[in-house]
Short mmCIF file of C-alpha atoms in Angstrom, two decimals:
data_model
loop_
_atom_site.label_atom_id
_atom_site.label_comp_id
_atom_site.label_asym_id
_atom_site.label_seq_id
_atom_site.Cartn_x
_atom_site.Cartn_y
_atom_site.Cartn_z
CA MET A 870 58.19 9.64 -43.61
CA ALA A 871 55.01 7.73 -45.26
CA LYS A 872 52.24 9.52 -43.48
CA LYS A 873 50.36 6.99 -41.27
CA ARG A 874 46.32 6.12 -42.22
CA PRO A 875 43.83 8.03 -40.14
CA GLN A 876 42.35 4.74 -37.50
CA THR A 877 38.67 4.35 -38.01
CA LYS A 878 36.25 3.15 -35.76
CA ALA A 879 33.72 0.18 -36.89
CA LYS A 880 29.93 1.46 -36.68
CA ARG A 881 28.57 0.03 -33.81
CA PRO A 882 24.94 -0.96 -34.22
CA GLN A 883 22.34 1.69 -34.25
CA ILE A 884 20.25 0.48 -31.44
CA THR A 885 16.88 2.46 -29.96
CA ASP A 886 16.63 1.00 -25.53
CA GLY A 887 13.74 -0.54 -26.32
CA GLU A 888 14.94 -2.82 -28.07
CA ILE A 889 18.33 -3.86 -26.16
CA PRO A 890 17.04 -7.46 -24.83
CA VAL A 891 18.56 -8.84 -21.08
CA VAL A 892 21.78 -10.62 -21.19
CA GLY A 893 23.53 -11.67 -18.57
CA ALA A 894 25.03 -9.14 -15.83
CA ARG A 895 28.70 -9.25 -16.56
CA GLU A 896 27.51 -9.94 -20.30
CA PRO A 897 28.84 -7.34 -23.52
CA CYS A 898 25.91 -4.85 -23.80
CA PRO A 899 23.79 -5.17 -27.23
CA CYS A 900 24.35 -1.46 -27.24
CA GLY A 901 27.83 -2.13 -28.92
CA SER A 902 28.85 -0.05 -25.69
CA GLY A 903 31.70 -2.04 -24.94
CA ARG A 904 30.50 -2.23 -21.38
CA ARG A 905 29.33 -5.34 -19.40
CA TYR A 906 25.59 -4.95 -19.85
CA LYS A 907 25.42 -4.69 -16.35
CA ALA A 908 27.19 -1.85 -16.15
CA CYS A 909 25.37 -0.14 -19.58
CA HIS A 910 21.71 -0.09 -19.51
CA GLY A 911 21.75 -2.57 -17.16
CA ARG A 912 21.93 -0.53 -14.32
CA ALA A 913 18.68 1.69 -15.48
CA ALA A 914 16.44 -1.95 -15.59
CA ALA A 915 18.26 -2.24 -12.07
CA HIS A 916 17.15 0.56 -10.84
CA ALA A 917 13.43 0.94 -12.14
CA VAL A 918 13.07 -3.20 -10.05
CA THR A 919 14.79 -1.79 -6.51
CA GLU A 920 13.77 2.10 -6.98
CA LEU A 921 11.48 2.70 -3.86
CA VAL A 922 7.77 4.88 -5.35
CA GLN A 923 7.16 6.32 -1.76
CA ARG A 924 3.22 6.47 -2.89
CA PRO A 925 2.69 2.93 -4.61
CA PHE A 926 -1.32 3.45 -4.25
CA GLU A 927 -1.27 7.18 -5.92
CA GLY A 928 -3.61 7.74 -8.42
CA LEU A 929 -6.06 5.10 -7.07
CA PRO A 930 -9.24 5.58 -6.40
CA GLY A 931 -9.18 5.27 -2.61
CA GLU A 932 -5.60 5.54 -2.10
CA CYS A 933 -6.03 5.70 2.10
CA ASP A 934 -7.93 3.20 2.30
CA TRP A 935 -5.14 0.85 0.05
CA VAL A 936 -2.78 2.17 2.90
CA ALA A 937 -4.61 0.85 6.01
CA LEU A 938 -5.37 -2.31 4.36
CA ARG A 939 -2.03 -2.61 3.59
CA GLU A 940 -0.15 -1.89 7.05
CA LEU A 941 -3.85 -1.37 9.25
CA VAL A 942 -6.39 -4.08 9.03
CA PRO A 943 -5.99 -7.48 9.71
CA ALA A 944 -8.57 -8.60 7.72
CA ALA A 945 -10.98 -7.47 4.53
CA THR A 946 -11.56 -7.42 1.30
CA VAL A 947 -12.23 -4.85 -1.07
CA GLU A 948 -13.96 -6.23 -4.25
CA LEU A 949 -11.85 -5.36 -7.66
CA THR A 950 -12.77 -3.66 -11.48
CA LEU A 951 -10.61 -4.44 -13.76
CA LYS A 952 -9.55 -1.83 -16.49
CA ASP A 953 -10.02 -4.21 -19.38
CA GLY A 954 -12.99 -5.94 -17.82
CA LEU A 955 -12.60 -10.05 -16.40
CA PRO A 956 -11.10 -12.43 -19.16
CA GLU A 957 -13.51 -15.72 -18.87
CA GLY A 958 -13.83 -17.46 -16.67
CA VAL A 959 -13.34 -15.92 -13.91
CA PRO A 960 -15.99 -14.48 -12.62
CA SER A 961 -14.95 -11.97 -9.80
CA VAL A 962 -11.40 -11.09 -8.64
CA THR A 963 -10.67 -9.60 -4.91
CA LEU A 964 -8.12 -7.49 -3.03
CA ALA A 965 -7.68 -9.56 0.31
CA THR A 966 -5.44 -8.06 3.16
CA VAL A 967 -3.90 -11.79 3.68
CA LEU A 968 -3.74 -15.21 2.10
CA PRO A 969 -3.62 -18.48 3.82
CA MET A 970 -0.27 -19.65 3.58
CA ALA A 971 0.77 -16.11 2.94
CA TRP A 972 0.37 -17.16 -0.94
CA PRO A 973 -0.07 -13.90 -3.33
CA ALA A 974 -2.82 -14.90 -4.67
CA LEU A 975 -4.81 -17.95 -5.39
CA ARG A 976 -7.55 -18.45 -8.16
CA ARG A 977 -9.63 -20.46 -6.64
CA ASP A 978 -11.95 -23.67 -8.29
CA ASP A 979 -14.50 -21.46 -9.78
CA GLY A 980 -12.45 -19.37 -10.95
CA SER A 981 -12.63 -16.27 -9.36
CA VAL A 982 -9.23 -14.60 -7.92
CA LEU A 983 -8.13 -13.59 -4.05
CA LEU A 984 -5.04 -10.82 -4.59
CA GLY A 985 -3.24 -11.02 -1.28
CA LEU A 986 -2.28 -7.10 0.01
CA GLN A 987 -0.16 -7.52 2.98
CA ASN A 988 2.39 -9.77 1.56
CA ASP A 989 6.42 -8.64 0.51
CA THR A 990 7.22 -7.29 -2.27
CA ALA A 991 10.78 -8.44 -4.35
CA SER A 992 10.65 -4.17 -6.63
CA GLY A 993 10.77 -0.67 -4.21
CA ASP A 994 7.13 -0.65 -6.09
CA ILE A 995 4.45 -2.70 -4.40
CA SER A 996 1.77 -1.54 -6.79
CA ARG A 997 4.17 -3.34 -10.09
CA ASP A 998 4.54 -6.33 -7.94
CA LEU A 999 0.76 -7.06 -7.32
CA ALA A 1000 0.03 -5.77 -10.52
CA ASP A 1001 2.20 -8.70 -12.02
CA THR A 1002 0.95 -11.36 -9.38
CA LEU A 1003 -2.95 -10.27 -10.42
CA GLN A 1004 -2.38 -11.07 -14.20
CA ARG A 1005 0.04 -14.01 -13.03
CA ALA A 1006 -3.47 -15.03 -11.46
CA LEU A 1007 -5.58 -14.54 -14.51
CA GLU A 1008 -4.01 -16.71 -15.71
CA ALA A 1009 -3.15 -20.10 -13.79
CA GLU A 1010 -4.84 -23.11 -13.30
CA PRO A 1011 -8.03 -23.31 -11.25
CA GLY A 1012 -7.37 -24.22 -8.29
CA THR A 1013 -4.18 -23.28 -7.49
CA PRO A 1014 -1.89 -20.69 -5.70
CA VAL A 1015 0.38 -18.07 -7.61
CA GLN A 1016 4.04 -17.73 -6.19
CA GLY A 1017 5.36 -14.60 -5.94
CA ARG A 1018 8.83 -12.88 -8.33
CA ARG A 1019 9.94 -9.69 -9.28
CA ALA A 1020 7.88 -8.17 -11.36
CA PRO A 1021 9.30 -7.18 -14.64
CA ALA A 1022 11.12 -3.87 -14.84
CA GLY A 1023 8.84 -2.47 -17.47
CA GLY A 1024 5.02 -4.69 -16.12
CA PRO A 1025 2.76 -2.70 -15.52
CA ARG A 1026 1.21 -1.00 -12.45
CA LEU A 1027 -2.06 -1.28 -10.72
CA GLN A 1028 -2.84 2.17 -11.83
CA GLU A 1029 -3.10 0.81 -15.51
CA VAL A 1030 -4.18 -2.69 -14.84
CA LEU A 1031 -7.19 -1.39 -12.05
CA ASP A 1032 -10.49 1.14 -13.95
CA PRO A 1033 -9.24 4.46 -12.58
CA GLU A 1034 -13.63 4.71 -11.69
CA GLY A 1035 -13.95 1.14 -10.43
CA ALA A 1036 -15.26 2.32 -6.34
CA PHE A 1037 -13.26 1.15 -4.03
CA GLU A 1038 -15.20 -0.04 -0.30
CA PRO A 1039 -13.40 -2.56 1.99
CA VAL A 1040 -15.78 -4.49 3.95
CA VAL A 1041 -13.77 -5.57 7.10
CA HIS A 1042 -14.11 -8.90 8.53
CA SER A 1043 -14.01 -10.51 11.68
CA GLY A 1044 -11.96 -13.19 11.06
CA PHE A 1045 -10.08 -14.81 7.79
CA GLU A 1046 -13.36 -17.06 7.00
CA PHE A 1047 -13.56 -15.63 3.71
CA TRP A 1048 -11.09 -18.01 2.57
CA VAL A 1049 -11.98 -20.98 2.81
CA PRO A 1050 -16.17 -21.15 1.21
CA ASP A 1051 -16.31 -24.64 1.58
CA ALA A 1052 -14.60 -24.70 4.91
CA GLU A 1053 -15.49 -28.77 6.01
CA ASN A 1054 -13.85 -29.25 2.59
CA ALA A 1055 -10.57 -26.67 3.29
CA THR A 1056 -7.47 -28.64 3.47
CA PRO A 1057 -5.57 -29.48 6.98
CA GLU A 1058 -2.68 -27.10 6.17
CA VAL A 1059 -5.48 -23.73 5.01
CA THR A 1060 -7.40 -24.70 8.55
CA ALA A 1061 -4.47 -24.34 10.32
CA SER A 1062 -3.81 -21.50 9.03
CA LEU A 1063 -7.19 -20.03 9.28
CA GLU A 1064 -6.98 -20.57 13.40
CA ARG A 1065 -3.33 -19.21 13.90
CA ALA A 1066 -4.61 -15.79 11.76
CA ASN A 1067 -8.49 -15.52 14.19
CA ALA A 1068 -6.44 -16.34 16.92
CA ALA A 1069 -3.92 -13.22 16.12
CA ALA A 1070 -6.65 -10.82 14.32
CA ILE A 1071 -6.97 -7.43 16.37
CA PRO A 1072 -10.65 -6.60 16.77
CA THR A 1073 -10.86 -3.15 13.69
CA VAL A 1074 -14.09 -1.39 12.70
CA LYS A 1075 -14.11 1.04 10.07
CA LEU A 1076 -15.72 4.19 10.78
CA SER A 1077 -18.85 5.09 8.43
CA GLY A 1078 -18.81 8.86 8.06
CA VAL A 1079 -15.35 9.36 7.59
CA ASP A 1080 -12.70 8.05 4.80
CA ALA A 1081 -10.21 5.61 5.85
CA ALA A 1082 -10.35 6.02 9.53
CA TYR A 1083 -10.13 2.09 11.14
CA TRP A 1084 -11.19 1.58 14.80
CA CYS A 1085 -9.81 -1.17 17.48
CA GLU A 1086 -9.75 -3.02 19.97
CA THR A 1087 -6.51 -3.91 21.88
CA PRO A 1088 -6.53 -5.34 25.64
CA GLU A 1089 -5.15 -2.07 27.34
CA LYS A 1090 -6.79 0.92 25.48
CA ASN A 1091 -8.69 0.83 22.33
CA HIS A 1092 -7.40 4.08 19.27
CA LEU A 1093 -9.11 5.01 16.30
CA ARG A 1094 -5.98 4.84 13.34
CA TRP A 1095 -7.48 7.19 10.28
CA VAL A 1096 -4.88 7.72 7.09
CA MET A 1097 -5.21 11.20 5.54
CA PRO A 1098 -4.72 12.56 2.41
CA HIS A 1099 -3.37 16.27 2.75
CA PRO A 1100 0.55 16.76 2.57
CA GLU A 1101 2.27 15.64 5.45
CA GLU A 1102 4.02 19.18 6.26
CA GLN A 1103 0.21 20.96 5.67
CA LEU A 1104 -1.87 17.84 7.57
CA LEU A 1105 1.21 18.40 10.52
CA ASP A 1106 0.53 22.10 10.77
CA ALA A 1107 -3.23 21.63 10.84
CA LEU A 1108 -2.54 18.96 13.53
CA ALA A 1109 0.28 21.07 15.35
CA ARG A 1110 -2.81 23.69 15.39
CA LEU A 1111 -5.41 21.94 16.52
CA HIS A 1112 -3.24 20.19 19.42
CA ALA A 1113 -2.10 23.43 20.43
CA ALA A 1114 -5.63 25.03 20.85
CA GLY A 1115 -6.51 21.37 23.01
CA ARG A 1116 -8.91 20.48 20.31
CA SER A 1117 -7.09 17.31 18.84
CA SER A 1118 -8.85 15.43 21.41
CA LEU A 1119 -11.73 13.30 20.24
CA GLY A 1120 -14.03 13.77 23.29
CA GLU A 1121 -13.20 13.03 27.04
CA GLY A 1122 -10.79 10.70 27.58
CA THR A 1123 -9.38 10.40 23.81
CA ARG A 1124 -5.93 11.59 22.70
CA LEU A 1125 -4.12 12.42 19.45
CA VAL A 1126 -0.89 10.83 20.80
CA GLY A 1127 0.93 10.58 16.88
CA SER A 1128 1.00 8.92 13.69
CA PHE A 1129 2.33 7.12 11.16
CA ARG A 1130 3.65 7.54 8.11
CA ALA A 1131 3.13 4.57 5.70
CA HIS A 1132 3.38 4.54 1.57
CA GLY A 1133 3.96 8.48 1.80
CA LEU A 1134 0.57 9.46 3.65
CA ILE A 1135 0.49 10.41 7.45
CA VAL A 1136 -2.11 8.49 9.75
CA PRO A 1137 -3.09 10.20 13.08
CA VAL A 1138 -3.20 7.24 15.85
CA TRP A 1139 -5.95 8.66 18.51
CA ASP A 1140 -5.71 7.02 22.47
CA LEU A 1141 -9.31 5.77 22.78
CA PRO A 1142 -10.81 5.04 26.15
CA SER A 1143 -11.56 0.73 26.22
CA GLU A 1144 -15.56 1.80 27.37
CA VAL A 1145 -15.32 3.96 23.58
CA ARG A 1146 -16.97 1.58 20.79
CA ALA A 1147 -16.72 2.45 16.80
CA GLU A 1148 -20.02 3.27 17.39
CA ASP A 1149 -19.09 5.85 19.54
CA ILE A 1150 -16.91 7.40 17.48
CA GLU A 1151 -18.71 8.39 14.49
CA LYS A 1152 -20.06 11.46 15.83
CA PRO A 1153 -16.65 12.88 17.29
CA ALA A 1154 -14.17 12.18 14.29
CA ALA A 1155 -17.08 13.93 11.67
CA GLU A 1156 -16.56 16.95 14.33
CA PHE A 1157 -12.85 16.58 14.10
CA ALA A 1158 -12.76 16.55 10.16
CA GLU A 1159 -14.25 20.09 10.66
CA ARG A 1160 -11.97 21.26 13.14
CA LEU A 1161 -8.82 19.79 10.64
CA ALA A 1162 -10.89 21.06 7.09
CA ALA A 1163 -10.52 24.80 8.55
CA ALA A 1164 -7.33 24.46 10.37
CA LEU A 1165 -5.74 22.99 6.68
CA ALA A 1166 -7.01 26.52 4.55
CA ALA A 1167 -5.20 28.85 7.47
CA THR A 1168 -1.84 29.50 6.08
CA GLU A 1169 -0.40 32.27 8.59
CA PRO A 1170 2.89 31.13 10.58
CA LEU A 1171 2.19 28.95 13.28
CA THR A 1172 2.86 30.42 17.13
CA ALA A 1173 5.57 29.35 18.92
CA ASP A 1174 3.05 26.41 20.87
CA GLU A 1175 1.92 25.53 17.63
CA ARG A 1176 5.49 24.62 17.25
CA ARG A 1177 5.87 22.49 20.60
CA ALA A 1178 2.87 21.00 19.52
CA ARG A 1179 4.35 20.25 15.46
CA GLY A 1180 7.59 19.52 16.92
CA GLY A 1181 6.24 17.38 19.50
CA LEU A 1182 3.62 15.52 16.89
CA THR A 1183 6.89 15.22 14.83
CA ASN A 1184 8.48 12.80 17.39
CA ARG A 1185 6.64 10.47 18.11
CA GLN A 1186 5.95 9.76 14.54
CA VAL A 1187 6.59 6.66 13.37
CA THR A 1188 7.74 5.54 10.50
CA LEU A 1189 5.77 1.86 8.96
CA SER A 1190 6.86 1.80 5.18
#
């Protein structure tokens, strides 16, 4: 019998991951694997776009205030500093909690840019989506809004676009008049959107003596919501120590009622009597910050009372994002 000739496979082209183009999900993957793109390199691309980033603002100056403005504060603005400076024709870039008509961003007639923070995002990485929106706003024609889209998987994040040394100093507003520098010439749609937004806005004040703490007024009672940077388990232990010792309040009639979890950070919440204004809580908040620092430094195991207090706080925790 004649010997069978050995079977040889044609060599596939060697393509690095960085060279693989995006093709249709059902088309053969350009890497030469023989599989469809969606089951090969397309899987990693889709995962990069949809994977939830737990702390999207980590590493940015003012991470706690980013979280507060994203989830808690109705009307606020922050002047942003770009890593590479402002492009020609762009006098300023301003982050805003909300923009008229829920626009993701707006290039004003004078060339300045407003970037909206509280919009829905298409991927699991808010930072990447915002950076993509910002870059498109910088290139948009003056006088036009920027629509939302899913950011490219390999696109930059805010951490790569903003100056890491730039200050992040929120200015809280009583309403949304910052939308329209020339209110008399605003379109009817923008005017109607402004009226609706102002009617829904909860009065909010940023405390000046501690970081990322916001007083707000509601019809029945007032609240203090304080975004904290500490690791969750350590912070809950510290709050439990203070709660069990009767030292977690901010004065007579106030009560630590629980916390939010938002973008990887914990936001303790206090109920305040309706007569307690923002200025009344400045000193008690600063004193609480000192007590919390001592509790955070404690290393001994929680006592039985402290464990019960921790369980109560955990049971009253709500995840916002």
